[in-house]
Coordinates of C-alpha atoms and ligand atoms in Angstrom, one line a residue:
M1 CA 43.2 22.7 20.3
S2 CA 41.3 22.6 23.7
A3 CA 39.8 19.4 25.1
L4 CA 36.4 20.9 24.5
N5 CA 37.2 21.4 20.8
I6 CA 38.3 17.9 20.4
W7 CA 35.1 16.6 21.9
G8 CA 33.1 19.0 19.8
T9 CA 34.8 17.7 16.7
L10 CA 34.3 14.1 17.7
V11 CA 30.7 14.6 18.4
L12 CA 30.3 16.4 15.1
V13 CA 32.0 13.7 13.1
I14 CA 30.1 10.9 14.7
Y15 CA 26.9 12.8 14.0
L16 CA 27.7 13.5 10.4
E17 CA 28.8 9.9 9.8
L18 CA 25.6 8.5 11.3
V19 CA 23.4 10.9 9.4
C20 CA 25.2 10.2 6.1
G21 CA 25.3 6.4 6.6
Y22 CA 21.5 6.2 6.8
V23 CA 18.3 7.3 5.3
S24 CA 16.5 7.9 8.5
P25 CA 12.8 7.1 8.5
I26 CA 10.7 10.0 10.0
A27 CA 8.6 8.9 13.0
I28 CA 6.0 10.7 15.0
H29 CA 6.5 11.7 18.7
G30 CA 3.5 13.5 20.1
K31 CA 2.6 16.4 17.8
Q32 CA 6.1 16.4 16.3
F33 CA 7.8 14.6 13.4
I34 CA 11.2 13.3 14.4
D35 CA 14.2 11.8 12.7
S36 CA 13.9 8.3 14.1
I37 CA 17.7 7.8 14.2
T38 CA 18.9 11.2 15.7
G39 CA 15.7 11.9 17.6
E40 CA 15.8 15.5 16.4
P41 CA 12.5 17.2 15.4
F42 CA 11.8 17.2 11.7
F43 CA 10.2 20.2 10.0
I44 CA 8.8 20.0 6.5
K45 CA 10.3 22.5 4.1
G46 CA 8.9 21.5 0.8
V47 CA 7.0 21.9 -2.4
D48 CA 4.1 20.1 -4.0
Y49 CA 5.2 18.2 -7.1
Q50 CA 3.0 16.9 -9.9
P51 CA 4.3 18.2 -13.3
G52 CA 1.5 18.2 -15.8
G53 CA -1.2 17.8 -13.1
S54 CA -2.6 14.5 -11.9
S55 CA -3.9 13.6 -15.3
E56 CA -0.3 13.0 -16.4
V57 CA -0.4 9.7 -14.6
T58 CA -0.7 7.0 -17.3
E59 CA 0.1 3.4 -17.9
D60 CA 3.7 4.2 -18.6
N61 CA 4.3 7.6 -17.1
D62 CA 4.2 9.3 -13.7
P63 CA 6.3 11.9 -11.8
L64 CA 8.8 9.3 -10.5
S65 CA 9.1 7.0 -13.6
D66 CA 11.8 8.9 -15.6
S67 CA 15.2 9.2 -13.9
A68 CA 16.4 11.9 -16.3
I69 CA 13.5 14.1 -15.3
C70 CA 14.1 13.3 -11.6
A71 CA 17.7 14.3 -11.9
R72 CA 16.7 17.6 -13.4
D73 CA 14.1 18.4 -10.7
I74 CA 16.2 17.1 -7.8
V75 CA 19.0 19.4 -8.8
L76 CA 16.4 22.3 -8.6
F77 CA 15.0 21.0 -5.3
Q78 CA 18.4 21.1 -3.7
D79 CA 19.0 24.6 -5.1
L80 CA 15.7 25.6 -3.5
G81 CA 16.7 24.2 -0.2
I82 CA 13.8 21.8 0.4
N83 CA 13.7 18.5 2.4
T84 CA 10.3 17.2 1.3
I85 CA 8.0 16.9 -1.8
R86 CA 4.4 15.9 -1.9
I87 CA 3.2 13.9 -4.9
Y88 CA -0.5 13.6 -5.7
S89 CA -0.7 10.6 -8.0
L90 CA 1.5 7.7 -9.0
N91 CA 1.0 4.5 -10.8
P92 CA 2.1 1.6 -8.5
D93 CA 2.7 -0.7 -11.5
L94 CA 5.6 1.4 -12.6
N95 CA 9.1 1.1 -11.1
H96 CA 10.1 4.0 -8.9
D97 CA 13.4 2.6 -7.5
K98 CA 15.8 4.9 -9.3
C99 CA 13.9 8.2 -8.6
M100 CA 13.3 7.3 -4.9
S101 CA 17.0 6.3 -4.5
M102 CA 18.0 9.7 -6.1
L103 CA 15.7 11.6 -3.7
A104 CA 17.0 9.6 -0.8
V105 CA 20.7 10.4 -1.5
A106 CA 19.7 14.0 -1.9
G107 CA 18.1 14.0 1.5
I108 CA 14.6 14.5 0.3
Y109 CA 11.4 12.9 1.7
V110 CA 8.2 12.1 -0.1
I111 CA 4.6 12.4 1.1
L112 CA 2.4 10.5 -1.2
D113 CA -1.3 10.8 -1.9
V114 CA -2.6 7.4 -2.7
N115 CA -5.4 8.5 -5.0
S116 CA -5.6 9.5 -8.7
P117 CA -8.3 11.0 -10.9
L118 CA -8.5 7.7 -12.8
Q119 CA -11.5 5.5 -12.4
N120 CA -11.5 3.3 -9.3
Q121 CA -8.5 5.2 -7.9
H122 CA -10.3 7.8 -5.7
L123 CA -13.5 8.2 -3.6
N124 CA -16.4 9.9 -5.2
R125 CA -17.2 12.6 -2.5
Y126 CA -21.0 12.5 -3.3
E127 CA -21.5 8.8 -3.8
P128 CA -18.6 7.2 -1.9
W129 CA -20.3 3.9 -1.6
T130 CA -19.9 3.4 -5.4
T131 CA -16.2 3.9 -5.2
Y132 CA -15.2 2.4 -1.9
N133 CA -14.7 -1.1 -3.3
P134 CA -12.0 -3.8 -3.6
V135 CA -10.6 -2.4 -6.8
Y136 CA -10.1 1.0 -5.2
L137 CA -8.6 -0.6 -2.1
E138 CA -6.2 -2.7 -4.2
H139 CA -4.9 0.5 -5.9
I140 CA -4.2 2.3 -2.6
F141 CA -2.7 -0.8 -0.9
K142 CA -0.3 -1.3 -3.9
L143 CA 1.1 2.2 -3.4
V144 CA 1.4 1.6 0.4
E145 CA 3.1 -1.8 -0.1
Q146 CA 5.6 -0.4 -2.6
F147 CA 6.4 2.9 -0.9
S148 CA 6.7 1.7 2.7
Y149 CA 9.9 -0.1 1.7
Y150 CA 11.6 3.3 1.0
N151 CA 12.9 4.9 4.2
N152 CA 12.4 8.4 2.6
T153 CA 8.6 7.9 2.4
L154 CA 7.5 10.3 5.1
G155 CA 3.9 9.4 5.0
F156 CA 0.7 8.8 3.0
F157 CA -2.3 11.0 2.5
A158 CA -5.4 8.9 2.4
G159 CA -7.4 11.8 0.8
N160 CA -7.2 15.3 -0.4
E161 CA -10.1 17.7 0.1
V162 CA -12.6 14.9 -0.2
I163 CA -14.9 16.9 2.2
N164 CA -15.2 20.4 0.6
D165 CA -18.8 21.4 0.6
K166 CA -22.2 21.0 2.4
I167 CA -23.1 17.8 0.5
S168 CA -19.7 16.0 0.9
A169 CA -19.7 17.0 4.6
Q170 CA -23.0 15.1 5.0
I171 CA -21.9 12.0 3.2
S172 CA -18.2 11.3 3.1
P173 CA -16.5 11.7 6.6
P174 CA -16.9 8.1 7.7
Y175 CA -15.6 6.9 4.4
V176 CA -12.5 9.0 4.7
K177 CA -12.0 7.7 8.2
N178 CA -12.4 4.1 7.0
V179 CA -9.9 4.5 4.3
I180 CA -7.4 5.8 6.8
G181 CA -8.1 2.8 9.0
D182 CA -7.8 0.3 6.2
M183 CA -4.4 1.8 5.2
K184 CA -3.2 1.7 8.8
T185 CA -4.2 -1.9 9.1
Y186 CA -2.5 -2.8 5.9
I187 CA 0.7 -1.1 7.0
K188 CA 0.6 -2.9 10.4
T189 CA 0.2 -6.2 8.7
H190 CA 2.6 -5.9 5.8
S191 CA 4.9 -3.0 6.0
P192 CA 8.5 -3.2 7.3
R193 CA 7.8 -0.1 9.4
V194 CA 4.9 2.0 10.6
V195 CA 4.6 4.7 7.9
P196 CA 2.2 7.4 9.1
V197 CA -1.1 8.0 7.4
G198 CA -2.8 11.5 7.2
Y199 CA -5.5 13.5 5.5
S200 CA -5.1 16.8 3.6
A201 CA -7.9 19.2 4.2
A202 CA -9.4 22.2 2.3
D203 CA -9.2 25.0 4.8
D204 CA -12.9 25.8 5.1
L205 CA -14.0 27.6 8.3
N206 CA -17.2 25.5 8.5
Y207 CA -15.2 22.3 8.8
R208 CA -11.8 23.4 10.1
I209 CA -12.3 22.3 13.7
P210 CA -15.0 19.7 13.4
L211 CA -13.3 17.7 10.6
S212 CA -9.8 17.8 12.1
S213 CA -11.3 16.7 15.5
Y214 CA -13.4 13.9 13.9
L215 CA -10.4 12.5 12.0
E216 CA -8.2 12.8 15.1
C217 CA -10.5 11.0 17.5
A218 CA -10.4 7.2 18.2
E219 CA -13.1 4.9 19.5
E220 CA -11.4 2.6 22.0
Q221 CA -12.0 -0.5 19.9
S222 CA -10.7 0.9 16.6
A223 CA -7.9 3.2 17.6
S224 CA -6.3 2.6 14.2
L225 CA -9.0 4.8 12.5
S226 CA -7.5 8.1 13.6
V227 CA -5.1 10.1 11.4
D228 CA -1.4 10.1 12.3
F229 CA -0.9 13.7 11.0
Y230 CA -3.1 16.4 9.5
G231 CA -2.4 18.6 6.4
V232 CA -4.0 21.9 5.9
N233 CA -4.3 23.5 2.4
S234 CA -4.1 27.2 3.3
Y235 CA -4.1 30.2 0.9
Q236 CA -4.9 33.0 3.3
W237 CA -1.6 34.9 3.4
C238 CA -1.6 37.0 0.2
G239 CA 1.0 39.7 -0.3
R240 CA 2.1 41.8 2.7
Q241 CA 0.5 40.4 5.8
T242 CA 1.1 39.7 9.5
M243 CA 0.0 36.9 11.7
Q244 CA -3.1 38.8 12.6
T245 CA -4.1 40.3 9.2
S246 CA -3.6 36.9 7.5
G247 CA -5.6 35.1 10.1
Y248 CA -2.6 32.7 10.8
D249 CA -3.2 33.5 14.5
Q250 CA -6.6 31.9 14.2
L251 CA -5.2 28.9 12.5
V252 CA -2.7 28.5 15.3
D253 CA -5.5 28.7 17.8
A254 CA -7.5 26.1 16.0
Y255 CA -4.8 23.5 16.0
K256 CA -2.9 24.4 19.2
N257 CA -4.5 21.5 21.1
Y258 CA -4.2 19.0 18.2
T259 CA -2.4 15.8 19.4
K260 CA -0.9 14.9 16.1
P261 CA 1.6 16.8 13.8
V262 CA -0.1 19.5 11.6
F263 CA 1.4 21.2 8.6
F264 CA 0.5 23.1 5.5
S265 CA 0.0 20.5 2.8
E266 CA -0.4 23.4 0.4
F267 CA 0.4 27.1 0.8
G268 CA 1.4 30.1 -1.4
C269 CA -1.5 32.4 -2.3
N270 CA -1.0 33.9 -5.8
K271 CA -3.6 36.7 -5.6
V272 CA -0.9 39.2 -5.2
L273 CA 2.0 39.0 -7.6
P274 CA 4.9 38.5 -7.6
R275 CA 4.8 36.1 -4.7
T276 CA 7.3 37.0 -1.9
F277 CA 6.6 34.1 0.3
D278 CA 7.0 36.1 3.5
E279 CA 4.7 33.6 5.2
V280 CA 7.6 31.2 5.3
Q281 CA 9.2 33.4 8.0
A282 CA 5.9 33.3 10.0
L283 CA 5.6 29.5 9.6
F284 CA 9.0 28.8 11.1
S285 CA 8.7 31.5 13.9
E286 CA 8.0 30.9 17.5
N287 CA 4.4 32.0 16.9
M288 CA 3.8 28.9 14.8
F289 CA 6.4 26.2 15.2
T290 CA 5.0 24.6 18.3
T291 CA 1.7 24.0 16.4
F292 CA 2.8 23.6 12.7
S293 CA 5.5 21.3 11.5
G294 CA 6.3 23.4 8.4
G295 CA 4.7 23.2 5.0
L296 CA 4.7 22.6 1.2
V297 CA 4.5 25.4 -1.3
Y298 CA 2.0 24.8 -4.1
E299 CA 3.6 24.0 -6.5
F300 CA 6.8 23.2 -8.4
S301 CA 5.7 23.3 -12.0
Q302 CA 3.7 26.0 -13.8
E303 CA 0.3 24.8 -14.8
D304 CA -2.9 26.6 -16.0
N305 CA -3.7 27.9 -12.5
G306 CA -0.4 29.8 -12.3
Y307 CA 1.2 28.6 -9.1
G308 CA 4.5 27.4 -10.6
L309 CA 8.1 28.0 -9.6
V310 CA 9.5 26.7 -12.9
E311 CA 8.1 26.2 -16.4
I312 CA 8.6 22.8 -17.9
N313 CA 8.7 22.6 -21.7
S314 CA 7.5 19.6 -23.7
N315 CA 11.1 18.9 -24.8
G316 CA 12.1 18.5 -21.2
T317 CA 14.0 21.8 -20.7
V318 CA 13.1 24.0 -17.7
K319 CA 12.9 27.7 -17.1
V320 CA 13.3 28.9 -13.6
L321 CA 10.8 31.6 -12.8
D322 CA 11.0 34.6 -10.4
D323 CA 8.9 32.8 -7.7
F324 CA 11.6 30.2 -7.5
D325 CA 14.2 32.7 -6.5
S326 CA 11.8 34.5 -4.1
L327 CA 11.0 31.2 -2.3
K328 CA 14.7 30.2 -2.3
K329 CA 15.6 33.3 -0.5
H330 CA 13.5 32.2 2.5
Y331 CA 14.1 28.4 2.3
K332 CA 17.8 28.7 2.0
T333 CA 18.2 31.0 4.9
I334 CA 15.5 30.0 7.4
R335 CA 16.8 28.3 10.5
L336 CA 14.6 25.3 11.5
P337 CA 13.9 25.2 15.2
N338 CA 15.8 22.6 17.3
S339 CA 14.5 20.5 20.2
D340 CA 15.6 23.0 22.8
Q341 CA 13.9 25.9 21.2
I342 CA 10.7 23.9 20.8
S343 CA 10.7 22.8 24.5
S344 CA 11.2 26.3 25.8
A345 CA 8.5 27.7 23.4
I346 CA 6.0 25.1 24.5
A347 CA 6.8 25.8 28.2
E348 CA 6.4 29.5 27.6
D349 CA 3.1 28.9 25.8
R350 CA 1.7 26.9 28.6
K351 CA 2.7 29.6 31.1
I352 CA 0.9 32.3 29.2
S353 CA -2.3 30.5 28.2
Q354 CA -2.5 28.1 31.1
Q355 CA -4.0 25.6 28.6
A356 CA -4.3 22.0 29.5
Y357 CA -2.5 20.3 26.7
R358 CA -3.8 16.9 25.8
D359 CA -1.2 14.3 24.8
E360 CA -3.5 11.4 24.2
T361 CA -5.7 10.8 21.2
P362 CA -9.1 12.0 22.3
S363 CA -12.1 9.7 22.2
C364 CA -14.9 10.4 19.7
Q365 CA -17.9 12.6 20.4
A366 CA -21.4 11.7 19.4
T367 CA -21.6 14.6 16.9
Y368 CA -19.4 17.1 15.1
E369 CA -20.7 20.5 14.0
N370 CA -21.5 20.7 10.2
L371 CA -20.6 17.1 9.6
N372 CA -22.7 14.0 9.4
T373 CA -20.6 11.1 10.7
N374 CA -23.3 8.5 10.9
A375 CA -23.2 7.0 7.4
K376 CA -22.9 3.3 7.5
V377 CA -19.8 2.1 5.7
T378 CA -19.7 -1.5 4.5
K379 CA -17.5 -3.3 7.0
G380 CA -14.8 -5.8 6.3
L381 CA -14.4 -4.8 2.6
A382 CA -10.7 -4.6 3.0
S383 CA -10.1 -7.7 5.2
S384 CA -9.4 -10.3 2.5
L385 CA -7.0 -8.0 0.7
V386 CA -5.3 -7.1 4.0
K387 CA -5.0 -10.8 4.8
A388 CA -3.6 -11.9 1.4
G389 CA -1.6 -8.8 0.7
V390 CA -1.5 -7.2 -2.8
E391 CA 0.9 -8.1 -5.5
V392 CA 3.2 -5.3 -6.5
E393 CA 6.9 -4.7 -6.8
K394 CA 8.3 -3.7 -3.4
G395 CA 10.3 -0.6 -3.4
Q396 CA 14.1 -1.1 -3.2
Y397 CA 17.0 1.4 -3.3
V398 CA 19.4 0.8 -6.2
D399 CA 22.9 1.7 -6.9
L400 CA 23.3 5.0 -8.7
T401 CA 26.1 6.0 -11.0
Q402 CA 27.5 9.5 -11.4
N403 CA 25.7 9.7 -14.7
D404 CA 22.3 9.0 -13.0
L405 CA 22.9 12.0 -10.7
R406 CA 23.8 14.4 -13.6
C407 CA 21.1 16.6 -15.1
T408 CA 21.3 16.2 -18.9
L409 CA 18.3 18.4 -19.7
E410 CA 18.8 22.1 -20.2
I411 CA 17.8 24.5 -17.4
V412 CA 17.6 28.2 -18.2
D413 CA 17.1 31.2 -15.9
N414 CA 14.2 33.6 -16.2
K415 CA 16.0 35.5 -18.9
G416 CA 16.6 32.4 -21.0
I417 CA 20.3 32.3 -20.2
T418 CA 21.9 28.9 -19.2
W419 CA 21.3 28.4 -15.5
Q420 CA 24.4 29.1 -13.3
G421 CA 23.5 26.6 -10.6
D422 CA 24.9 23.1 -9.9
T423 CA 23.7 20.5 -12.4
E424 CA 24.5 17.5 -10.4
V425 CA 22.6 16.0 -7.5
K426 CA 24.6 16.4 -4.3
T427 CA 24.9 13.2 -2.3
V428 CA 24.0 13.9 1.4
R429 CA 23.0 10.4 2.3
D430 CA 24.9 7.3 1.5
L431 CA 23.1 4.2 0.3
K432 CA 26.4 2.1 0.0
P433 CA 26.4 0.4 3.4
Y434 CA 22.8 -0.6 2.8
L435 CA 23.3 -1.8 -0.7
A436 CA 26.5 -3.7 0.3
N437 CA 24.2 -6.2 2.0
P438 CA 21.7 -7.3 -0.7
K439 CA 19.8 -9.5 1.8
H440 CA 18.7 -6.5 3.9
L441 CA 15.1 -6.7 3.0
K442 CA 14.6 -10.4 4.0
N443 CA 14.3 -10.0 7.8
D444 CA 15.0 -7.8 10.8
K445 CA 18.2 -9.6 11.8
Q446 CA 19.8 -8.8 8.5
R447 CA 18.6 -5.2 8.7
K448 CA 20.4 -4.9 12.1
N449 CA 23.6 -6.3 10.5
V450 CA 23.6 -3.4 8.0
G451 CA 23.4 -1.0 11.0
S452 CA 26.4 -2.5 12.7
T453 CA 28.6 -2.4 9.6
A454 CA 27.8 1.3 9.2
K455 CA 28.8 1.8 12.8
I456 CA 32.0 -0.1 12.6
S457 CA 33.1 2.2 9.7
L458 CA 33.1 5.0 12.3
W459 CA 36.2 3.7 14.0
P460 CA 38.8 4.6 11.4
S461 CA 37.7 8.2 11.4
L462 CA 37.5 8.4 15.2
F463 CA 41.0 7.1 15.4
F464 CA 42.2 9.6 12.8
I465 CA 40.7 12.5 14.7
L466 CA 42.1 11.4 18.0
L467 CA 45.5 11.0 16.5
T468 CA 45.5 14.4 14.8
S469 CA 44.2 16.1 18.0
M470 CA 47.0 14.5 20.0
I471 CA 49.6 15.6 17.5
Q472 CA 48.2 19.1 17.7
M473 CA 48.3 19.1 21.5
V474 CA 51.9 18.0 21.5
Ligands
LIG1 C1 16.2 2.3 6.8 O1 15.9 2.4 8.2 C2 16.2 1.3 9.0 C3 15.8 1.6 10.4 O2 14.5 1.8 10.5 C4 17.7 1.1 8.9 O3 18.1 -0.1 9.6 C5 18.2 1.0 7.5 O4 19.6 0.9 7.4 C6 17.7 2.2 6.7 N1 18.1 2.1 5.3 C7 18.9 2.9 4.7 C8 19.1 2.8 3.3 O5 19.5 3.8 5.3
LIG2 C1 -7.9 24.1 23.4 O1 -7.9 23.8 24.8 C2 -8.4 24.9 25.6 C3 -8.2 24.5 27.1 O2 -8.5 23.2 27.4 C4 -9.8 25.3 25.3 O3 -10.2 26.4 26.0 C5 -9.8 25.6 23.8 O4 -11.2 25.9 23.4 C6 -9.3 24.5 22.9 N1 -9.3 24.9 21.5 C7 -9.8 24.2 20.6 C8 -9.7 24.7 19.2 O5 -10.4 23.1 20.8
LIG3 C1 12.8 23.5 -25.9 O1 11.6 24.2 -25.9 C2 11.7 25.5 -25.6 C3 10.3 26.2 -25.6 O2 9.6 25.8 -26.6 C4 12.7 26.3 -26.5 O3 12.8 27.6 -26.2 C5 14.0 25.6 -26.5 O4 14.9 26.2 -27.4 C6 13.9 24.1 -26.7 N1 15.2 23.5 -26.4 C7 15.7 22.4 -27.1 C8 17.0 21.9 -26.7 O5 15.1 21.9 -28.0

């Protein structure tokens, strides 16, 4: 074994141990998501997840309230090769600890929309002043409060397609921006870390550039009103396409200068069947990865609109559909770009286009095409709630047994035959060092202690490797 190999092995082992010992929060660096512990870029490779649609959120049920269902679906997520899910609606009064812990050990992050179709839980896009009220704000703050305690919460969407036609574009933009600002203020005041807040946009050419620019910009006095990331719902690549025929090249042009991370918050046109998901190759190619940080396929479960990857029966059994296998072929084999590839692609881009890249959040313009941004939003509506904080159970990881991680519900393939895949959630992140110190949530000092115990546990394995390498050299 050469000296180089020894060092290679050492580095690899240190790396693996560090990654396994932590659930790393995702942070934002310029227009890139990064793993806040390794510093490596993070690309979203995911699906949208809301079995039964948003109306399935009730007083005692939501997509993360039943751990048997979570085990079933996480087994499938891992088989599909994803690292992120987006959830559209949850009930903050339910406990989500078990499902979030299971997702965390499986290495899967969650992007959470804070709205629901229920009354007082979303903005009315045509009369936002009737719905932007303390009851609404309490709902969204509860989700923020609870979920910012989980390291695998990647971010929050303040809104989804609120602006989607001429009327909403005349009325709603300042409301959306205020909700973003309120959430960011709440997070700054109460959350254990800065969880990013974004918006998910309908990809309408009339608003593509003006809305993203409006939500990106910051007045000097209220910098916290700008989005931290931007999601685009895009269904323009249908069947066999190229960057040019699909119009993806135009999308890249539109967002190339954006100073925040941008990704597809929904993609996967179903106008041409079966879906082959070739756009995944484009999304993670050099043409796109300097501008887009990946994306989420719409959607995991089959609903009336026919975008599903699996069919969920009312008795809890699941049938894996052809689209699941088509998407898996791409997701399982695609190589996500590393930091070197990104740096050199950006350098190359700049050479060719000679574009001046802005790194700083731009200041706001007086007007934005096709939008009215002048509506007066009642000021200070959130301030007493922000000051007092909302009452809700804070999220906390819990110990999981092998039984928790086993899928007990039947999964069948598209021919109805028992599924051949793994039926147990594979553990890729270890919560043990964290749970071993039950006081970790109390303050920062104790959180740091958790970190150092995890690091100390490296030494035995380092020693072992050194020893074995030395024996081999002799
Ligand atoms: C969550 O992230 C913090 C760093 O921000 C880290 O100290 C802590 O150990 C992490 N928790 C887990 C369970 O990995
Ligand atoms: C991006 O910046 C370049 C150079 O500053 C400019 O020519 C181009 O119009 C900008 N694109 C958008 C979509 O704003
Ligand atoms: C569950 O429901 C599906 C569809 O109705 C059916 O084919 C399957 O046999 C049922 N499985 C069980 C275990 O009840």
